[in-house]
Amino acid sequence: MAKSGLASRLYRGEAGLNIVGRRKLWFTVAGVLVLIAVLSFAVRGFSLGIEFAGGNSFQVPASVGTLEQAESKVDEALAAEGGGAEVVTAQKVGSTSGEYYELRTSQLSADQANAVKAKMADEFGINADQISGSQVSEAWGSQVTSRALLGLVIFVLVVAAYLVLRFEWRMAVAAIISLFMNLILTAGIYSLVGFEVTPSTIIGFLTILGFALYDVVVVFDKVQENTRGITANNNQTYGEAANLALNQSLMRSLNTSVVALLPVGGLLFIGAGLLGAGTLKDLGLVLFVGMAMAFLTSILLSTPLLVLLKNQDPRIDAHTKRVLARRGAIARGEITPRGARQAAAEEATDEPIDPEAAALAGSAPKVGARPAAKRSAGARGGRPAGGGGNRPGGAKRR
């Protein structure tokens, strides 16, 4: 019979992927990626939108030409009157009053903004009142950041309390570390690639925390089911049971991630790529990157980290040593597993042995054996007490 494919074995949880056993590899890779992200934070920093860095925004009717032509003419106006400012972002936006181009620039003074606006009207051949402009202060972005950090702290505290009540504190620690790892790696990608950070990006960062937590809870629930009462037997270690839980829930996590990434990818491609909606691009991009990283961290990091923490528990550590010692004794031939003994007996009799019948046969008395009844007090050898058999108790032998 042909062997089952990998996809079929994944659906049945029989792929046998040794994820927990290779946790040192995953920890090393995660450490290297975090180091790269931190270095990128220090060297490259982030590409901040005007909400965080401050700047000016100009809205130009879409009838002036293509977006590229509008951006080029605004660059010329900035070069002439903007004192070295440049266009940061440009996007096409639709509204009830019609479509227009929104061009965001570096910080300009009030006089520079008016001069640039007049120059733009001259370049486009339209009236200056058809161009609207506004100035955004970086203080607004600072308020958004502080509120986001406050929301993050509250979220982490609530999540930690829930995980401690639902599972245990070690699972809570592993899940929180996995969440922060997800945030750091996603932010590292933004820093390395140079994606712009906007308020929509901050909202997306907070959104992916919920998705990452859901994925971790699904895996931990299966781990708890597989490891319940594990110290009562010496056949499987905690790490092996957790690895089995990962294999059993891997396909579910993969399906959940794919189902979540498909609409986000469609939002990113259609909304940002075809329609040119910048807000959808900022939100969809961080969701897509964050959800992909959440799937990887929930599988490759959270459960191996949980096993590392659980192995510090004296009970789990002693159980692991017993399992390994038993396997060593079996390998040396000092003890024989129960299944091997039954197989040897079946091979000797050429017939399969029913375990229940064998147990009953072992408990039945042998033919001719004296019943194992409790002797009465005062009886010896079956004779009555005070006994001389059939002789009277008071007769003397002459």
Tab-separated table of C-alpha atoms in Angstrom:
chain	number	residue	atom	x	y	z
A	1	MET	CA	0.000	0.000	0.000
A	2	ALA	CA	1.344	3.410	-0.926
A	3	LYS	CA	2.477	5.611	1.894
A	4	SER	CA	0.350	8.588	2.825
A	5	GLY	CA	1.516	11.973	1.658
A	6	LEU	CA	2.768	14.692	3.953
A	7	ALA	CA	-0.494	16.643	3.722
A	8	SER	CA	-2.543	13.612	4.809
A	9	ARG	CA	-0.196	12.908	7.712
A	10	LEU	CA	-0.368	16.556	8.738
A	11	TYR	CA	-4.156	16.436	8.829
A	12	ARG	CA	-4.051	13.294	10.987
A	13	GLY	CA	-1.306	14.710	13.212
A	14	GLU	CA	1.075	11.930	12.211
A	15	ALA	CA	3.777	13.947	10.454
A	16	GLY	CA	6.197	13.390	13.327
A	17	LEU	CA	7.955	16.751	12.929
A	18	ASN	CA	10.513	17.143	15.708
A	19	ILE	CA	9.889	20.811	16.493
A	20	VAL	CA	10.402	20.749	20.253
A	21	GLY	CA	13.497	18.569	19.981
A	22	ARG	CA	15.185	21.210	17.837
A	23	ARG	CA	14.349	24.097	20.145
A	24	LYS	CA	17.994	25.147	20.421
A	25	LEU	CA	17.963	25.820	16.682
A	26	TRP	CA	14.770	27.891	16.893
A	27	PHE	CA	16.063	29.844	19.885
A	28	THR	CA	19.302	30.583	18.044
A	29	VAL	CA	17.454	31.766	14.926
A	30	ALA	CA	15.106	33.902	17.036
A	31	GLY	CA	18.046	35.430	18.898
A	32	VAL	CA	19.827	36.313	15.657
A	33	LEU	CA	16.665	37.878	14.202
A	34	VAL	CA	16.075	39.923	17.360
A	35	LEU	CA	19.685	41.135	17.253
A	36	ILE	CA	19.262	42.195	13.607
A	37	ALA	CA	16.001	43.975	14.477
A	38	VAL	CA	17.541	45.837	17.406
A	39	LEU	CA	20.524	46.902	15.289
A	40	SER	CA	18.120	48.124	12.614
A	41	PHE	CA	16.228	50.126	15.246
A	42	ALA	CA	19.475	51.777	16.342
A	43	VAL	CA	21.007	52.362	12.895
A	44	ARG	CA	18.148	52.822	10.426
A	45	GLY	CA	15.320	53.704	12.738
A	46	PHE	CA	11.779	53.939	11.362
A	47	SER	CA	10.278	55.786	8.447
A	48	LEU	CA	7.779	57.899	10.371
A	49	GLY	CA	4.740	59.430	8.758
A	50	ILE	CA	3.978	63.094	9.149
A	51	GLU	CA	1.657	62.266	12.070
A	52	PHE	CA	4.762	61.327	14.065
A	53	ALA	CA	7.477	63.417	12.451
A	54	GLY	CA	5.324	66.450	11.608
A	55	GLY	CA	4.701	67.788	8.120
A	56	ASN	CA	2.270	69.295	5.658
A	57	SER	CA	-0.454	67.764	3.532
A	58	PHE	CA	-1.705	69.115	0.197
A	59	GLN	CA	-4.790	67.946	-1.706
A	60	VAL	CA	-4.769	68.464	-5.488
A	61	PRO	CA	-7.647	67.580	-7.882
A	62	ALA	CA	-7.007	64.356	-9.789
A	63	SER	CA	-7.852	66.173	-13.027
A	64	VAL	CA	-4.335	67.691	-13.151
A	65	GLY	CA	-2.882	64.417	-14.500
A	66	THR	CA	-1.492	61.178	-13.187
A	67	LEU	CA	-0.229	60.701	-9.674
A	68	GLU	CA	3.365	60.550	-10.892
A	69	GLN	CA	2.948	63.866	-12.781
A	70	ALA	CA	1.400	65.509	-9.716
A	71	GLU	CA	4.215	64.284	-7.470
A	72	SER	CA	6.848	65.524	-9.918
A	73	LYS	CA	5.363	69.033	-10.078
A	74	VAL	CA	5.012	69.234	-6.297
A	75	ASP	CA	8.688	68.266	-5.997
A	76	GLU	CA	9.547	71.148	-8.332
A	77	ALA	CA	7.469	73.548	-6.231
A	78	LEU	CA	9.154	72.352	-3.054
A	79	ALA	CA	12.588	72.711	-4.609
A	80	ALA	CA	11.793	76.304	-5.509
A	81	GLU	CA	9.917	77.482	-2.419
A	82	GLY	CA	10.127	74.712	0.189
A	83	GLY	CA	13.661	75.212	1.422
A	84	GLY	CA	14.764	71.622	0.789
A	85	ALA	CA	11.522	69.885	1.792
A	86	GLU	CA	10.389	66.875	-0.228
A	87	VAL	CA	7.340	64.717	-0.852
A	88	VAL	CA	7.112	61.919	1.715
A	89	THR	CA	4.069	60.058	0.422
A	90	ALA	CA	1.596	60.460	-2.417
A	91	GLN	CA	-1.714	58.648	-2.861
A	92	LYS	CA	-4.987	58.893	-4.703
A	93	VAL	CA	-8.020	59.408	-2.464
A	94	GLY	CA	-11.701	59.378	-3.358
A	95	SER	CA	-14.529	61.280	-1.668
A	96	THR	CA	-18.073	62.437	-2.327
A	97	SER	CA	-16.731	65.617	-3.912
A	98	GLY	CA	-14.518	63.689	-6.332
A	99	GLU	CA	-11.083	62.156	-6.520
A	100	TYR	CA	-7.935	64.014	-5.539
A	101	TYR	CA	-4.266	63.416	-4.820
A	102	GLU	CA	-2.995	63.738	-1.283
A	103	LEU	CA	0.696	64.633	-1.124
A	104	ARG	CA	2.429	64.762	2.232
A	105	THR	CA	5.649	66.700	2.584
A	106	SER	CA	8.268	67.448	5.191
A	107	GLN	CA	7.721	70.145	7.784
A	108	LEU	CA	7.133	73.635	6.300
A	109	SER	CA	6.637	76.957	7.944
A	110	ALA	CA	3.435	78.912	7.327
A	111	ASP	CA	5.122	81.235	4.803
A	112	GLN	CA	6.765	78.316	2.996
A	113	ALA	CA	3.466	76.451	2.841
A	114	ASN	CA	1.705	79.427	1.228
A	115	ALA	CA	4.533	79.938	-1.255
A	116	VAL	CA	4.555	76.242	-2.192
A	117	LYS	CA	0.799	76.286	-2.618
A	118	ALA	CA	0.993	79.272	-5.003
A	119	LYS	CA	3.819	77.611	-6.951
A	120	MET	CA	1.821	74.390	-7.226
A	121	ALA	CA	-1.193	76.272	-8.589
A	122	ASP	CA	1.058	77.863	-11.185
A	123	GLU	CA	2.590	74.488	-12.115
A	124	PHE	CA	-0.784	72.782	-12.444
A	125	GLY	CA	-2.478	75.721	-14.165
A	126	ILE	CA	-5.330	75.892	-11.679
A	127	ASN	CA	-6.553	78.372	-9.095
A	128	ALA	CA	-4.852	78.336	-5.695
A	129	ASP	CA	-8.181	77.879	-3.930
A	130	GLN	CA	-8.532	74.484	-5.642
A	131	ILE	CA	-5.544	73.271	-3.599
A	132	SER	CA	-6.161	72.664	0.075
A	133	GLY	CA	-3.433	72.241	2.627
A	134	SER	CA	-3.034	71.438	6.289
A	135	GLN	CA	-0.246	71.154	8.800
A	136	VAL	CA	0.160	68.177	11.111
A	137	SER	CA	2.059	68.509	14.369
A	138	GLU	CA	4.187	65.684	15.720
A	139	ALA	CA	2.460	66.149	19.084
A	140	TRP	CA	-0.597	64.349	17.702
A	141	GLY	CA	1.530	61.323	16.836
A	142	SER	CA	3.045	61.358	20.309
A	143	GLN	CA	-0.432	61.203	21.838
A	144	VAL	CA	-1.316	58.242	19.598
A	145	THR	CA	1.888	56.467	20.646
A	146	SER	CA	1.299	57.009	24.359
A	147	ARG	CA	-2.288	55.744	24.101
A	148	ALA	CA	-1.098	52.718	22.122
A	149	LEU	CA	1.530	51.877	24.743
A	150	LEU	CA	-1.078	52.181	27.491
A	151	GLY	CA	-3.369	49.854	25.558
A	152	LEU	CA	-0.498	47.394	25.090
A	153	VAL	CA	0.254	47.305	28.835
A	154	ILE	CA	-3.419	46.737	29.704
A	155	PHE	CA	-3.699	44.032	27.048
A	156	VAL	CA	-0.626	42.179	28.332
A	157	LEU	CA	-1.843	42.297	31.942
A	158	VAL	CA	-5.298	40.985	31.040
A	159	VAL	CA	-3.811	38.260	28.834
A	160	ALA	CA	-1.369	37.187	31.543
A	161	ALA	CA	-4.179	36.939	34.109
A	162	TYR	CA	-6.341	34.917	31.717
A	163	LEU	CA	-3.548	32.485	30.840
A	164	VAL	CA	-2.621	31.943	34.490
A	165	LEU	CA	-6.250	31.146	35.342
A	166	ARG	CA	-6.861	29.069	32.219
A	167	PHE	CA	-3.531	27.211	32.129
A	168	GLU	CA	-0.598	28.000	34.452
A	169	TRP	CA	2.002	30.707	34.964
A	170	ARG	CA	4.652	28.991	32.807
A	171	MET	CA	2.282	28.952	29.843
A	172	ALA	CA	1.492	32.605	30.502
A	173	VAL	CA	5.203	33.507	30.475
A	174	ALA	CA	5.821	31.553	27.249
A	175	ALA	CA	2.815	33.180	25.539
A	176	ILE	CA	3.786	36.725	26.572
A	177	ILE	CA	7.373	36.240	25.392
A	178	SER	CA	6.027	34.912	22.091
A	179	LEU	CA	3.787	37.998	21.740
A	180	PHE	CA	6.675	40.395	22.337
A	181	MET	CA	8.856	38.413	19.931
A	182	ASN	CA	6.145	38.788	17.314
A	183	LEU	CA	6.054	42.554	17.831
A	184	ILE	CA	9.848	42.916	17.712
A	185	LEU	CA	10.224	40.876	14.518
A	186	THR	CA	7.353	42.689	12.789
A	187	ALA	CA	8.802	46.065	13.794
A	188	GLY	CA	12.221	44.866	12.600
A	189	ILE	CA	10.814	44.134	9.146
A	190	TYR	CA	9.288	47.615	9.052
A	191	SER	CA	12.617	49.152	10.005
A	192	LEU	CA	14.708	47.086	7.569
A	193	VAL	CA	12.438	47.522	4.555
A	194	GLY	CA	11.569	51.125	5.357
A	195	PHE	CA	7.785	50.816	5.479
A	196	GLU	CA	6.157	54.017	6.697
A	197	VAL	CA	4.810	54.003	10.252
A	198	THR	CA	1.421	55.703	10.546
A	199	PRO	CA	-1.418	55.621	13.099
A	200	SER	CA	-2.953	52.829	11.032
A	201	THR	CA	0.260	50.868	11.556
A	202	ILE	CA	-0.051	51.258	15.328
A	203	ILE	CA	-3.650	50.017	15.162
A	204	GLY	CA	-2.482	47.052	13.104
A	205	PHE	CA	0.210	46.233	15.660
A	206	LEU	CA	-2.400	46.032	18.417
A	207	THR	CA	-4.690	43.950	16.187
A	208	ILE	CA	-2.128	41.243	15.453
A	209	LEU	CA	-1.648	40.679	19.183
A	210	GLY	CA	-5.112	39.157	19.381
A	211	PHE	CA	-4.448	36.867	16.423
A	212	ALA	CA	-1.099	35.761	17.841
A	213	LEU	CA	-2.691	35.047	21.225
A	214	TYR	CA	-5.436	32.962	19.621
A	215	ASP	CA	-2.895	30.790	17.821
A	216	VAL	CA	-0.866	30.244	20.997
A	217	VAL	CA	-3.952	29.355	23.072
A	218	VAL	CA	-5.015	26.749	20.480
A	219	VAL	CA	-1.637	25.024	20.688
A	220	PHE	CA	-1.389	25.277	24.486
A	221	ASP	CA	-4.863	23.795	24.907
A	222	LYS	CA	-3.731	20.682	23.007
A	223	VAL	CA	-0.478	20.572	24.992
A	224	GLN	CA	-2.433	20.640	28.251
A	225	GLU	CA	-4.674	17.829	27.006
A	226	ASN	CA	-1.707	15.628	26.036
A	227	THR	CA	0.298	16.254	29.228
A	228	ARG	CA	-2.467	15.847	31.787
A	229	GLY	CA	-1.269	13.236	34.309
A	230	ILE	CA	1.921	12.572	32.369
A	231	THR	CA	3.985	11.871	35.481
A	232	ALA	CA	1.866	8.773	36.205
A	233	ASN	CA	3.564	6.783	33.420
A	234	ASN	CA	7.137	6.354	32.271
A	235	ASN	CA	6.530	6.017	28.532
A	236	GLN	CA	6.697	9.651	27.353
A	237	THR	CA	8.447	12.841	28.421
A	238	TYR	CA	6.743	16.227	28.684
A	239	GLY	CA	8.649	17.490	25.648
A	240	GLU	CA	7.525	14.529	23.539
A	241	ALA	CA	3.895	15.001	24.535
A	242	ALA	CA	4.121	18.726	23.731
A	243	ASN	CA	5.726	17.943	20.371
A	244	LEU	CA	2.874	15.541	19.600
A	245	ALA	CA	0.394	18.308	20.438
A	246	LEU	CA	2.195	20.604	18.002
A	247	ASN	CA	1.909	18.034	15.227
A	248	GLN	CA	-1.754	17.483	15.997
A	249	SER	CA	-2.601	21.196	15.922
A	250	LEU	CA	-0.169	22.254	13.170
A	251	MET	CA	-2.632	21.874	10.309
A	252	ARG	CA	-5.321	23.739	12.223
A	253	SER	CA	-2.957	26.641	12.878
A	254	LEU	CA	-1.845	26.631	9.254
A	255	ASN	CA	-5.430	26.670	7.964
A	256	THR	CA	-6.359	29.479	10.362
A	257	SER	CA	-3.385	31.557	9.254
A	258	VAL	CA	-4.048	31.013	5.540
A	259	VAL	CA	-7.737	31.853	5.921
A	260	ALA	CA	-6.798	35.044	7.791
A	261	LEU	CA	-4.010	36.053	5.388
A	262	LEU	CA	-6.047	35.651	2.186
A	263	PRO	CA	-8.546	38.497	2.863
A	264	VAL	CA	-5.767	40.682	4.307
A	265	GLY	CA	-3.703	40.039	1.176
A	266	GLY	CA	-6.724	40.906	-0.963
A	267	LEU	CA	-7.231	44.091	1.038
A	268	LEU	CA	-3.583	44.977	0.563
A	269	PHE	CA	-3.513	44.219	-3.168
A	270	ILE	CA	-6.904	45.607	-4.204
A	271	GLY	CA	-7.260	48.444	-1.719
A	272	ALA	CA	-3.689	49.708	-1.880
A	273	GLY	CA	-2.416	48.412	-5.201
A	274	LEU	CA	-5.415	49.003	-7.452
A	275	LEU	CA	-7.460	51.638	-5.649
A	276	GLY	CA	-4.513	53.513	-4.177
A	277	ALA	CA	-6.029	53.822	-0.708
A	278	GLY	CA	-3.089	54.622	1.519
A	279	THR	CA	-4.900	53.907	4.784
A	280	LEU	CA	-5.762	50.412	3.599
A	281	LYS	CA	-2.141	49.904	2.589
A	282	ASP	CA	-0.820	50.863	6.008
A	283	LEU	CA	-3.341	48.694	7.854
A	284	GLY	CA	-3.194	45.728	5.478
A	285	LEU	CA	0.604	45.666	5.363
A	286	VAL	CA	1.126	45.455	9.109
A	287	LEU	CA	-1.641	42.845	9.443
A	288	PHE	CA	-0.138	40.677	6.704
A	289	VAL	CA	3.396	40.808	8.108
A	290	GLY	CA	2.266	40.444	11.725
A	291	MET	CA	-0.052	37.479	11.099
A	292	ALA	CA	2.646	35.618	9.194
A	293	MET	CA	5.110	36.204	12.038
A	294	ALA	CA	2.455	35.185	14.601
A	295	PHE	CA	2.050	31.784	12.953
A	296	LEU	CA	5.803	31.159	13.003
A	297	THR	CA	6.314	32.294	16.603
A	298	SER	CA	3.332	30.295	17.918
A	299	ILE	CA	4.686	27.088	16.372
A	300	LEU	CA	8.468	27.446	16.554
A	301	LEU	CA	8.873	29.516	19.698
A	302	SER	CA	6.035	29.418	22.223
A	303	THR	CA	5.784	25.641	22.749
A	304	PRO	CA	9.577	24.977	22.770
A	305	LEU	CA	9.892	27.823	25.278
A	306	LEU	CA	7.121	26.263	27.379
A	307	VAL	CA	8.976	22.918	27.404
A	308	LEU	CA	12.152	24.701	28.495
A	309	LEU	CA	10.293	26.301	31.410
A	310	LYS	CA	8.484	23.091	32.384
A	311	ASN	CA	11.751	21.150	32.486
A	312	GLN	CA	12.793	23.420	35.365
A	313	ASP	CA	9.933	21.972	37.413
A	314	PRO	CA	11.404	19.298	39.785
A	315	ARG	CA	8.487	16.922	39.135
A	316	ILE	CA	8.811	17.144	35.361
A	317	ASP	CA	12.598	16.904	35.576
A	318	ALA	CA	12.401	13.763	37.736
A	319	HIS	CA	9.809	12.268	35.391
A	320	THR	CA	12.020	12.896	32.373
A	321	LYS	CA	14.945	11.193	34.107
A	322	ARG	CA	12.780	8.159	34.922
A	323	VAL	CA	11.630	7.847	31.313
A	324	LEU	CA	15.169	8.111	29.970
A	325	ALA	CA	16.482	5.647	32.586
A	326	ARG	CA	13.777	3.130	31.676
A	327	ARG	CA	14.602	3.436	27.992
A	328	GLY	CA	18.261	2.932	28.749
A	329	ALA	CA	17.472	-0.227	30.704
A	330	ILE	CA	15.336	-1.530	27.834
A	331	ALA	CA	18.144	-0.816	25.368
A	332	ARG	CA	20.603	-2.757	27.571
A	333	GLY	CA	18.186	-5.673	27.879
A	334	GLU	CA	17.808	-5.326	31.627
A	335	ILE	CA	14.011	-5.096	31.432
A	336	THR	CA	11.509	-6.173	28.792
A	337	PRO	CA	8.546	-3.993	27.873
A	338	ARG	CA	5.120	-5.467	28.498
A	339	GLY	CA	4.288	-5.519	24.816
A	340	ALA	CA	7.484	-7.371	24.010
A	341	ARG	CA	6.705	-10.039	26.632
A	342	GLN	CA	3.254	-10.624	25.177
A	343	ALA	CA	4.689	-10.805	21.643
A	344	ALA	CA	7.230	-13.403	22.782
A	345	ALA	CA	4.489	-15.499	24.386
A	346	GLU	CA	2.368	-15.366	21.250
A	347	GLU	CA	5.346	-16.394	19.142
A	348	ALA	CA	5.989	-19.413	21.416
A	349	THR	CA	2.376	-20.645	21.240
A	350	ASP	CA	1.770	-19.527	17.644
A	351	GLU	CA	-1.551	-18.085	18.844
A	352	PRO	CA	-2.518	-14.555	19.882
A	353	ILE	CA	-2.986	-14.152	23.614
A	354	ASP	CA	-6.025	-12.404	24.951
A	355	PRO	CA	-4.804	-10.106	27.791
A	356	GLU	CA	-8.108	-10.491	29.680
A	357	ALA	CA	-8.048	-14.298	29.416
A	358	ALA	CA	-4.405	-14.336	30.501
A	359	ALA	CA	-5.241	-12.268	33.567
A	360	LEU	CA	-8.133	-14.593	34.480
A	361	ALA	CA	-5.984	-17.674	33.945
A	362	GLY	CA	-3.279	-16.248	36.156
A	363	SER	CA	-5.727	-15.698	38.970
A	364	ALA	CA	-7.415	-19.162	38.764
A	365	PRO	CA	-6.223	-21.913	41.179
A	366	LYS	CA	-4.222	-24.828	39.846
A	367	VAL	CA	-5.716	-28.335	39.620
A	368	GLY	CA	-5.166	-30.278	42.848
A	369	ALA	CA	-4.116	-27.231	44.822
A	370	ARG	CA	-5.360	-26.889	48.385
A	371	PRO	CA	-7.839	-23.992	48.711
A	372	ALA	CA	-6.255	-20.952	50.239
A	373	ALA	CA	-8.732	-20.714	53.110
A	374	LYS	CA	-7.958	-18.947	56.333
A	375	ARG	CA	-7.200	-21.363	59.131
A	376	SER	CA	-9.243	-21.092	62.253
A	377	ALA	CA	-7.508	-19.906	65.351
A	378	GLY	CA	-6.336	-22.789	67.460
A	379	ALA	CA	-6.299	-25.352	64.641
A	380	ARG	CA	-3.041	-27.040	63.655
A	381	GLY	CA	-2.675	-29.255	60.620
A	382	GLY	CA	-6.405	-29.709	60.349
A	383	ARG	CA	-6.690	-31.357	63.780
A	384	PRO	CA	-8.884	-29.995	66.538
A	385	ALA	CA	-7.217	-28.045	69.232
A	386	GLY	CA	-6.052	-29.876	72.313
A	387	GLY	CA	-5.751	-32.775	70.098
A	388	GLY	CA	-4.659	-36.251	70.013
A	389	GLY	CA	-6.815	-37.187	67.090
A	390	ASN	CA	-9.320	-39.885	68.076
A	391	ARG	CA	-7.808	-40.352	71.484
A	392	PRO	CA	-9.440	-38.649	74.362
A	393	GLY	CA	-7.629	-35.593	75.395
A	394	GLY	CA	-7.079	-36.816	78.982
A	395	ALA	CA	-5.855	-40.420	78.219
A	396	LYS	CA	-2.277	-41.351	79.012
A	397	ARG	CA	-0.212	-43.762	77.074
A	398	ARG	CA	1.062	-46.654	79.086
